[in-house]
Structures are given as C-alpha cells and as structure tokens.
Coordinates of C-alpha atoms in Angstrom, one line a residue:
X1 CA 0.0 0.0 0.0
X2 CA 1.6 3.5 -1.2
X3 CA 1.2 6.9 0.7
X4 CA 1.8 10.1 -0.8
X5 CA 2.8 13.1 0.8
X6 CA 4.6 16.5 -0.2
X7 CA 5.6 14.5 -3.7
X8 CA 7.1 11.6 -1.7
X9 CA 5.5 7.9 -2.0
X10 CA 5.9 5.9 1.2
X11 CA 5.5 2.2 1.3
X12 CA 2.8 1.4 3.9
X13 CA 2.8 -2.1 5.8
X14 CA -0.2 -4.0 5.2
X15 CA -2.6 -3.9 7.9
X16 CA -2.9 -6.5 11.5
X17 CA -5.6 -8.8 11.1
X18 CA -5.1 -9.1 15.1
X19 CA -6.6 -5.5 15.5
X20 CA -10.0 -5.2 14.0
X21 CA -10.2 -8.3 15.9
X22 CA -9.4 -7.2 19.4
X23 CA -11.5 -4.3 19.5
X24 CA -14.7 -6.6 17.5
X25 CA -14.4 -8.4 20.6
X26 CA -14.0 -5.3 23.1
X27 CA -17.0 -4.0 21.5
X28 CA -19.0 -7.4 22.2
X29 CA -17.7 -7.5 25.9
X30 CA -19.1 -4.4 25.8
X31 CA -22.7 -4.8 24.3
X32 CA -23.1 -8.1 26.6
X33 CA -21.8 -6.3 29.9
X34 CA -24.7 -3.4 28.6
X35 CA -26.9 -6.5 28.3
X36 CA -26.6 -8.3 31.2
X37 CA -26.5 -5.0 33.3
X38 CA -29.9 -3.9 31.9
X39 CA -31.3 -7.5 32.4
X40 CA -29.8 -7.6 35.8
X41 CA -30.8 -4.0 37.3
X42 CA -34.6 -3.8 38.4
X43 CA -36.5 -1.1 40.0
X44 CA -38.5 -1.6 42.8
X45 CA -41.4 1.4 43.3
X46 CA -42.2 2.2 46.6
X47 CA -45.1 0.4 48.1
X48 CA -44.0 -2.6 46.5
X49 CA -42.4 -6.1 47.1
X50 CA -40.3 -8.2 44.7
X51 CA -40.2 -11.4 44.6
X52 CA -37.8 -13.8 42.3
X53 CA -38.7 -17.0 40.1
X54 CA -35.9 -19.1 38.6
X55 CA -36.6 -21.7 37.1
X56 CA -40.0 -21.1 37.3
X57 CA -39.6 -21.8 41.5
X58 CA -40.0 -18.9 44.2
X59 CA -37.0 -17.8 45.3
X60 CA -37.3 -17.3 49.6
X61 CA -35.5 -13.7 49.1
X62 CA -37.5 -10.4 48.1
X63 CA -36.5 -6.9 47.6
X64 CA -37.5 -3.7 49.1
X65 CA -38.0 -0.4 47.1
X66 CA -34.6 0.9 45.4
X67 CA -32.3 -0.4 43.0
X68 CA -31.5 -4.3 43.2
X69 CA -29.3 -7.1 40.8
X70 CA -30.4 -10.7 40.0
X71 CA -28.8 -13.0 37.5
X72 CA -30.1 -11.7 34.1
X73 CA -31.9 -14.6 31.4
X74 CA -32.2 -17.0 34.5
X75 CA -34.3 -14.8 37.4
X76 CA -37.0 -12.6 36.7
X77 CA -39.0 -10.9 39.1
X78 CA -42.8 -10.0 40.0
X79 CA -44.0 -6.8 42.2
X80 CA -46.5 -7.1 44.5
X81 CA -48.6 -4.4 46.1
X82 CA -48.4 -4.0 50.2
X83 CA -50.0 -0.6 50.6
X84 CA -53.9 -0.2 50.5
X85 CA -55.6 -1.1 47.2
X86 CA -58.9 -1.2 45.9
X87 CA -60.1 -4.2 43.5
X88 CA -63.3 -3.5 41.7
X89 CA -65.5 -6.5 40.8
X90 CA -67.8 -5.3 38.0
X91 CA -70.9 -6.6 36.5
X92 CA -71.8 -9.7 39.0
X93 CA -74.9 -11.6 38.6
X94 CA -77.4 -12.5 41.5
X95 CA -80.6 -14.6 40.8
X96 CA -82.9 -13.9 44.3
X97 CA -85.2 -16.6 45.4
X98 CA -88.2 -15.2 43.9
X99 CA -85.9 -16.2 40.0
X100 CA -85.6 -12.6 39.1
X101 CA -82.2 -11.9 38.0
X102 CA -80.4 -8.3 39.0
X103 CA -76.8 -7.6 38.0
X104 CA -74.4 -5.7 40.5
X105 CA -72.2 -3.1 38.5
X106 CA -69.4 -2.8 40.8
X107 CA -68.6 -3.9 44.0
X108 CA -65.4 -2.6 45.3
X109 CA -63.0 -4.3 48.2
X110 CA -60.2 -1.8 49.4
X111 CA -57.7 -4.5 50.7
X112 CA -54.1 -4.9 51.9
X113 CA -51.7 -7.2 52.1
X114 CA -48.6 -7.7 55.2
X115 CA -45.2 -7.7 54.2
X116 CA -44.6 -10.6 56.0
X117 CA -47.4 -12.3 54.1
X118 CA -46.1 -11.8 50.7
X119 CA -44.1 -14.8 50.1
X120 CA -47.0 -17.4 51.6
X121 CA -49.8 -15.5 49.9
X122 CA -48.1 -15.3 46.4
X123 CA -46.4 -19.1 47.2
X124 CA -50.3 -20.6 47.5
X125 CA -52.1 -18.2 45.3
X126 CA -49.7 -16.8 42.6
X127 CA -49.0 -12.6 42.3
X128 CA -52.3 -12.4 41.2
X129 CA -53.9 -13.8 44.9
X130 CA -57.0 -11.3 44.7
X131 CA -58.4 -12.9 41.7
X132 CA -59.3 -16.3 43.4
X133 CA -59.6 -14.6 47.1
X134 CA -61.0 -11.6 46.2
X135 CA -62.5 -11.5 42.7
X136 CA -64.1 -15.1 42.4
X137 CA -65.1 -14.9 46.5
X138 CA -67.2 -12.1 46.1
X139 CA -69.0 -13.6 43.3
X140 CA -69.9 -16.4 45.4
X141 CA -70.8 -15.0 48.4
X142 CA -73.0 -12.9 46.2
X143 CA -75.1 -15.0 45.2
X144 CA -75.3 -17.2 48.4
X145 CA -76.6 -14.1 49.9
X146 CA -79.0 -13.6 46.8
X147 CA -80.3 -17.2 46.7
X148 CA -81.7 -17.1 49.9
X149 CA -82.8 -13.7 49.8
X150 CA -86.1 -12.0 47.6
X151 CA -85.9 -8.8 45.6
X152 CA -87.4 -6.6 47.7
X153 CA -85.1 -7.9 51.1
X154 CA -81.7 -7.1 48.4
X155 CA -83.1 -4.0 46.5
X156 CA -84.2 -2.3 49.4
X157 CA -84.4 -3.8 53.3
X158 CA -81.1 -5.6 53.6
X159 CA -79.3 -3.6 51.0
X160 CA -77.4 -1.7 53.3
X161 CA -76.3 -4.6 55.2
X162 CA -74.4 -6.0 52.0
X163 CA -71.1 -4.2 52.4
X164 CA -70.8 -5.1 55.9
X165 CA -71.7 -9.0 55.5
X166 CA -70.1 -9.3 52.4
X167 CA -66.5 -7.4 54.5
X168 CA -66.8 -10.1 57.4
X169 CA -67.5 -13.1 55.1
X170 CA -64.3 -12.5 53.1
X171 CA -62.1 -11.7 56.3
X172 CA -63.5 -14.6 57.6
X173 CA -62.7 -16.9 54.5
X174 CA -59.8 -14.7 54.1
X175 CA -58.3 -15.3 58.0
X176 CA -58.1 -19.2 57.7
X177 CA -56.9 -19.3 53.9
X178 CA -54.9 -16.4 53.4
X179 CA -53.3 -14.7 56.8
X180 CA -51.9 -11.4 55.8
X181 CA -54.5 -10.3 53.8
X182 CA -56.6 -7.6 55.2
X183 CA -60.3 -6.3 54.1
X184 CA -60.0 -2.7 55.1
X185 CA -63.4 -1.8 53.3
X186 CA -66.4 -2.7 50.9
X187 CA -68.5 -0.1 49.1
X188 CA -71.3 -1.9 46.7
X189 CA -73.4 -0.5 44.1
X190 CA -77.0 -0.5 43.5
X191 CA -78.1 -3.6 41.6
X192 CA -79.6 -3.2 38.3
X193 CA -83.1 -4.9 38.3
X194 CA -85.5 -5.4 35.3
X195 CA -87.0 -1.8 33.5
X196 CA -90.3 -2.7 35.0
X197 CA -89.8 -3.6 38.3
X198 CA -87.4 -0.9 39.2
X199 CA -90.4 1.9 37.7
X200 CA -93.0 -0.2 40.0
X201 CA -90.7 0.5 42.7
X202 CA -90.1 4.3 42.0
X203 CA -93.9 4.5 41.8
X204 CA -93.9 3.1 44.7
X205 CA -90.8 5.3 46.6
X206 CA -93.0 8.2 45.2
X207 CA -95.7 7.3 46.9
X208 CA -93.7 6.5 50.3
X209 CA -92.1 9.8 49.6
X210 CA -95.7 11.5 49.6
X211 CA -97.0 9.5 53.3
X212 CA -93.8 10.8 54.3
X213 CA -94.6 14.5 54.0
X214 CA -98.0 14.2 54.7
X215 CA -96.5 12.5 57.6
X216 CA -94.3 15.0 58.5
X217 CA -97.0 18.0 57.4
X218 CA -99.3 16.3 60.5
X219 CA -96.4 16.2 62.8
X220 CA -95.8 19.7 61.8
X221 CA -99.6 20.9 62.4
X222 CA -99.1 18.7 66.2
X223 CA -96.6 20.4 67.2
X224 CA -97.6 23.8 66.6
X225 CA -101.0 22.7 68.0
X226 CA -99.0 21.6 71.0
X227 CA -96.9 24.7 71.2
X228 CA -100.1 26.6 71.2
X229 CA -101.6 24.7 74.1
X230 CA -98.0 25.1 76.0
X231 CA -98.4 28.6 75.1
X232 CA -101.9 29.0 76.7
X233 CA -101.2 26.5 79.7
X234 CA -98.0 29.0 80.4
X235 CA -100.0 32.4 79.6
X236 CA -102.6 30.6 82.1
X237 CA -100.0 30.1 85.1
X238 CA -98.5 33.3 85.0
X239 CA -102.4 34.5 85.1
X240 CA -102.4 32.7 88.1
X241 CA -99.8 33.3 89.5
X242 CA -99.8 36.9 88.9
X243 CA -103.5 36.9 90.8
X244 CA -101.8 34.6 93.7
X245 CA -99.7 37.5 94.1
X246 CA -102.0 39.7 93.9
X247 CA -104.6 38.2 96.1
X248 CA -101.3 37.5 98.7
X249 CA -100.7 41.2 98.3
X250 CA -104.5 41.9 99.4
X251 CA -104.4 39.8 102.1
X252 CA -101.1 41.2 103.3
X253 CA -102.4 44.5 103.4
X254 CA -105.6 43.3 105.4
X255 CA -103.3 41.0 108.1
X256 CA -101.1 44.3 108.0
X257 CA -104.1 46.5 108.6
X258 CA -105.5 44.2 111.3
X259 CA -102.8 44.0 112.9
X260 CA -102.5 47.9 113.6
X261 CA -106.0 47.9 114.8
X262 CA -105.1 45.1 117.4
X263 CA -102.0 47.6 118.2
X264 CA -104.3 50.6 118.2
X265 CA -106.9 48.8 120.2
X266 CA -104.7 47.4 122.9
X267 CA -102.6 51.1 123.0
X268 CA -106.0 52.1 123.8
X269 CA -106.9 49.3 126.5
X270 CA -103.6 50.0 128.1
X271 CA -104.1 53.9 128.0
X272 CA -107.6 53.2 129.4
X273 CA -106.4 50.5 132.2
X274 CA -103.6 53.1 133.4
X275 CA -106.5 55.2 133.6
X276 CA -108.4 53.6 135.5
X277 CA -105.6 52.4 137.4
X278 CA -104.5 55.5 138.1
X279 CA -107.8 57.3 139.2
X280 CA -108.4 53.8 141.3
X281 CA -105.1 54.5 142.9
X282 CA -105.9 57.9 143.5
X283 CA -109.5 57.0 145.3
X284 CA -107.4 54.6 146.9
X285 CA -105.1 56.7 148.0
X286 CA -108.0 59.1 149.1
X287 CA -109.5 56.7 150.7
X288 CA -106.6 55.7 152.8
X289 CA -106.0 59.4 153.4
X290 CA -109.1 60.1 154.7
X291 CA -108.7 57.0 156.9
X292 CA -106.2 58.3 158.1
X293 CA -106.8 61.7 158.9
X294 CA -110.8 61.5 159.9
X295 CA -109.8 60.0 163.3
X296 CA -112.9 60.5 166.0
X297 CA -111.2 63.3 167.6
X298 CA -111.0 64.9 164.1
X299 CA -114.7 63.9 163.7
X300 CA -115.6 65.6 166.9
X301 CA -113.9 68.8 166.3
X302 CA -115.8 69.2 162.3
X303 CA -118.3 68.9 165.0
X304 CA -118.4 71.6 166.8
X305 CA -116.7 73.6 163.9
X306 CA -119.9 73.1 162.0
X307 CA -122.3 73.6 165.0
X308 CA -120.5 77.1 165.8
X309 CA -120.7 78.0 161.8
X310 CA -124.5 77.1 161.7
X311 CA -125.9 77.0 164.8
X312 CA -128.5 78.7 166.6
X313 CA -128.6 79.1 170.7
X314 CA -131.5 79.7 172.6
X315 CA -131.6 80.4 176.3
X316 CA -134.3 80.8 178.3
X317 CA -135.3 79.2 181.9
X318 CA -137.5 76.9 180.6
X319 CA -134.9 75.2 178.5
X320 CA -133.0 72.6 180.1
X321 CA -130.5 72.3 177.3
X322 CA -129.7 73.9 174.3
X323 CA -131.2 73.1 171.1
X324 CA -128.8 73.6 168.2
X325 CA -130.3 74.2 164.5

C-alpha cells in the first residue's frame, strides 16, 4: 500500500488482522456487559415487594423499594402491592329466590396485604392472589346471599347490610386461607333490576315519599298545636300566679291593717287601764288618806266647827239644854 505526501510515496505495511479483531471483541464485551447489566438491574417502586422465580420456582428472598441485581436470562422478578388497594368487581350476577335476575355493576374491596405475608400468599395463590380470594369470592358470596334472599329484602331492606356482611364473610374466609391479607373496606353498588320492576318500585318510593310529607306535614300541624296549648297553659300560670300575688298582696295588706287595729286597740286598752288604774289609785289613796286623817277626835272637832258656823242658841229658863239648828 503506497502513501503520498509533499511529492514523496511511502510504502505502507499492510494492515494486522489481530486488531479489528481485538477491538470486535472489546466491543461485544461491551454490548453483553450493557446487556446483562440492563437484564440484571430492576426497579423496585415504593409500596411494593419483589419477589424472584428461577426456574419457574419462588425464590425465599424479596427486595424492598430501590435499586436491586439478579442474575439476568435466569431470574426474573414480580412486584406485588403492600400498601392499601382497591379491587373493583364489576358486573356480578345474583338470581334472588323469587328467580328474578339483578346484575351488581361494581362492587369494590379496598384490601391490603402484610409484608410478612407476601411470600405465603403469592407461594399458594400466585401474584395475582385477589383474583381467586377476592374476585371469584365475592361472586360467590353474592349469590349465596341472593339465593336465599327476595328482591325486595336485596333491592331495598337488607341492602345496606351487604357491604358489611359481604367485608366479614371475606375476612373470615380470608383469616383461615390467606393470613396477611386484610379487608379494610367494601363499598357496593345498586343492583340493576328489570326496566319494569325498578319503575314499580319508583312509583312506589314516590308514593312512600308522599306519606312521608303528609307525615311529617301532621307532625308539623301537632306540634304547633301543642306549642299553642303550652303557650296557653304558660300564659294561664303566670295569670295565676300573677292573681296569687295579687290576692297574697290583698291579704297582706288586710293582716297588716289588722294587725294595727289590734295595736291601736290594745294602746288604747292599756291607756284606758292606766287610767283607770291611776284614778283607782288615787280614790285609793284618798280613801286611805281620809282613813287616816278623819280620826274620832277629828270627827268631833268638824263637829263643833260646823255647830259654831250654823248653829243657833237659845236660852231661856225653861230650857234645860240647848237646842242647836
């Protein structure tokens, strides 16, 4: 091979097989370590678990959220949900003892499922463990509960009792077949039911609907008939009690004027009594005095006093004595 430059011509060795060799195979070792490394790097997403197959056989390891390696071609891996999820069961049939059939649209089961759970659960029941425990259970217990059960008791009196029955039957079935796996809550639908039954029934609601206010209207006119009679039964004891007062007042007044009369009446008793008292004391007193004082000598000298003030003498020889007028 010949190489020209600046006019000269340079003999050029012939080129080493040896070195498109080498670097083909650099550049295979290359592709296959970019291979295996993007066969062998997963990604975990957070509220997951991974578990490994090889060989088609579950592997006893699993991997939390992050980045993680496994032997590329040979183990592959499945993530399975451990944070709260809701499956929705759509369009499930229920023939009620009476032979008419009614279709549930949904039914929805919010679930969740232990870490520590995950390799049992998946071991007996595959990754996909809520189709036979949660998806083809619900269907059954459905219709158990619809078998034994008319339209009218599932449409409308037990309705609201579904959710609950149908949460405890799967926990139940759920507890001895699947530990681990929780029912946090069921919400269900209302069943579709035939075009002519369900406008029966809405005649029929309309009609309840109508006792209801009527119902209500009469407790309405009831109360305010017994608000009015509280009213006048209230309005009637403070009448009362405002003439109980008054008549209390009246009779007050009378005690109170009664009572001054009594005062003025024995004020005047006692004024009389000292009176009398008092002028009796003073007779007495006279009396005593005069007792006292009109003594037979006393007596004998008013005597004379009153014979010399009044008296007339007369002397003469043929008087013996003296006769005093």
């Amino acid at each position: 091979r010949l190489e020209q430059n600046d006019g000269h011509t340079r003999i050029l060795p012939p080129p080493n097989p040896m070195n498109n060799s080498t670097g083909t195979i650099l550049m295979f070792i290359v592709v296959l370590i970019g291979i295996i490394f993007q066969f062998s790097m997963h990604r975990v997403d957070e509220g997951h678990i991974a578990v490994y197959y090889r060989g088609g056989a579950l592997l006893q390891s699993t991997s939390a959220p992050g980045f993680h390696f496994m032997m590329p071609f040979i183990t592959n891996y499945v993530t399975v949900q451990v944070t709260t999820q809701t499956d929705e069961v759509k369009d499930i049939p229920c023939g009620t003892s009476g032979g008419v059939m009614i279709f549930f649209d949904r039914i929805e089961v919010v679930n969740r499922l232990t870490i520590k759970s995950v390799l049992e659960v998946v071991r007996n029941y595959t990754p996909d463990y809520d189709k036979p425990l949660i998806f083809d259970k619900v269907h059954h217990e459905v219709n158990q509960f619809c078998s034994t059960q008319n339209l009218h008791s599932v449409y409308i009196d037990l309705f609201d009792q579904i959710d609950e029955n149908l949460k405890n039957a799967l926990q139940t079935d759920l507890d001895k077949n699947a530990p681990g796996l929780e029912i946090v809550a069921v919400r269900v639908t209302k069943p579709k039911i035939p075009e002519t039954i369900r406008r029966n029934y809405e005649l029929m609601e309309a009609e309840r609907t109508k006792l209801l206010i009527a119902t209500e209207k009469q407790k309405v006119v009831e109360k305010e008939a017994e608000t009015e009679r509280k009213r006048a039964i209230i309005e009637a004891k403070k009448q009362a009690e405002v003439a109980n007062i008054t008549y209390s007042q009246m009779i007050m007044e009378k005690d109170s004027q009664r009572k001054m009369s009594e005062i003025e009446d024995a004020t005047n008793l006692a004024r009389s009594k000292s009176k009398a008292d008092a002028e009796y004391y003073a007779g007495k007193q006279s009396a005593l005095s005069n007792r006292l004082k009109l003594t037979p000598e006393f007596l004998e000298l008013m005597k004379y006093k009153a014979i010399m003030t009044n008296a007339k003498l007369y002397f003469g020889p043929s008087i013996p004595s003296y006769i005093s007028d």
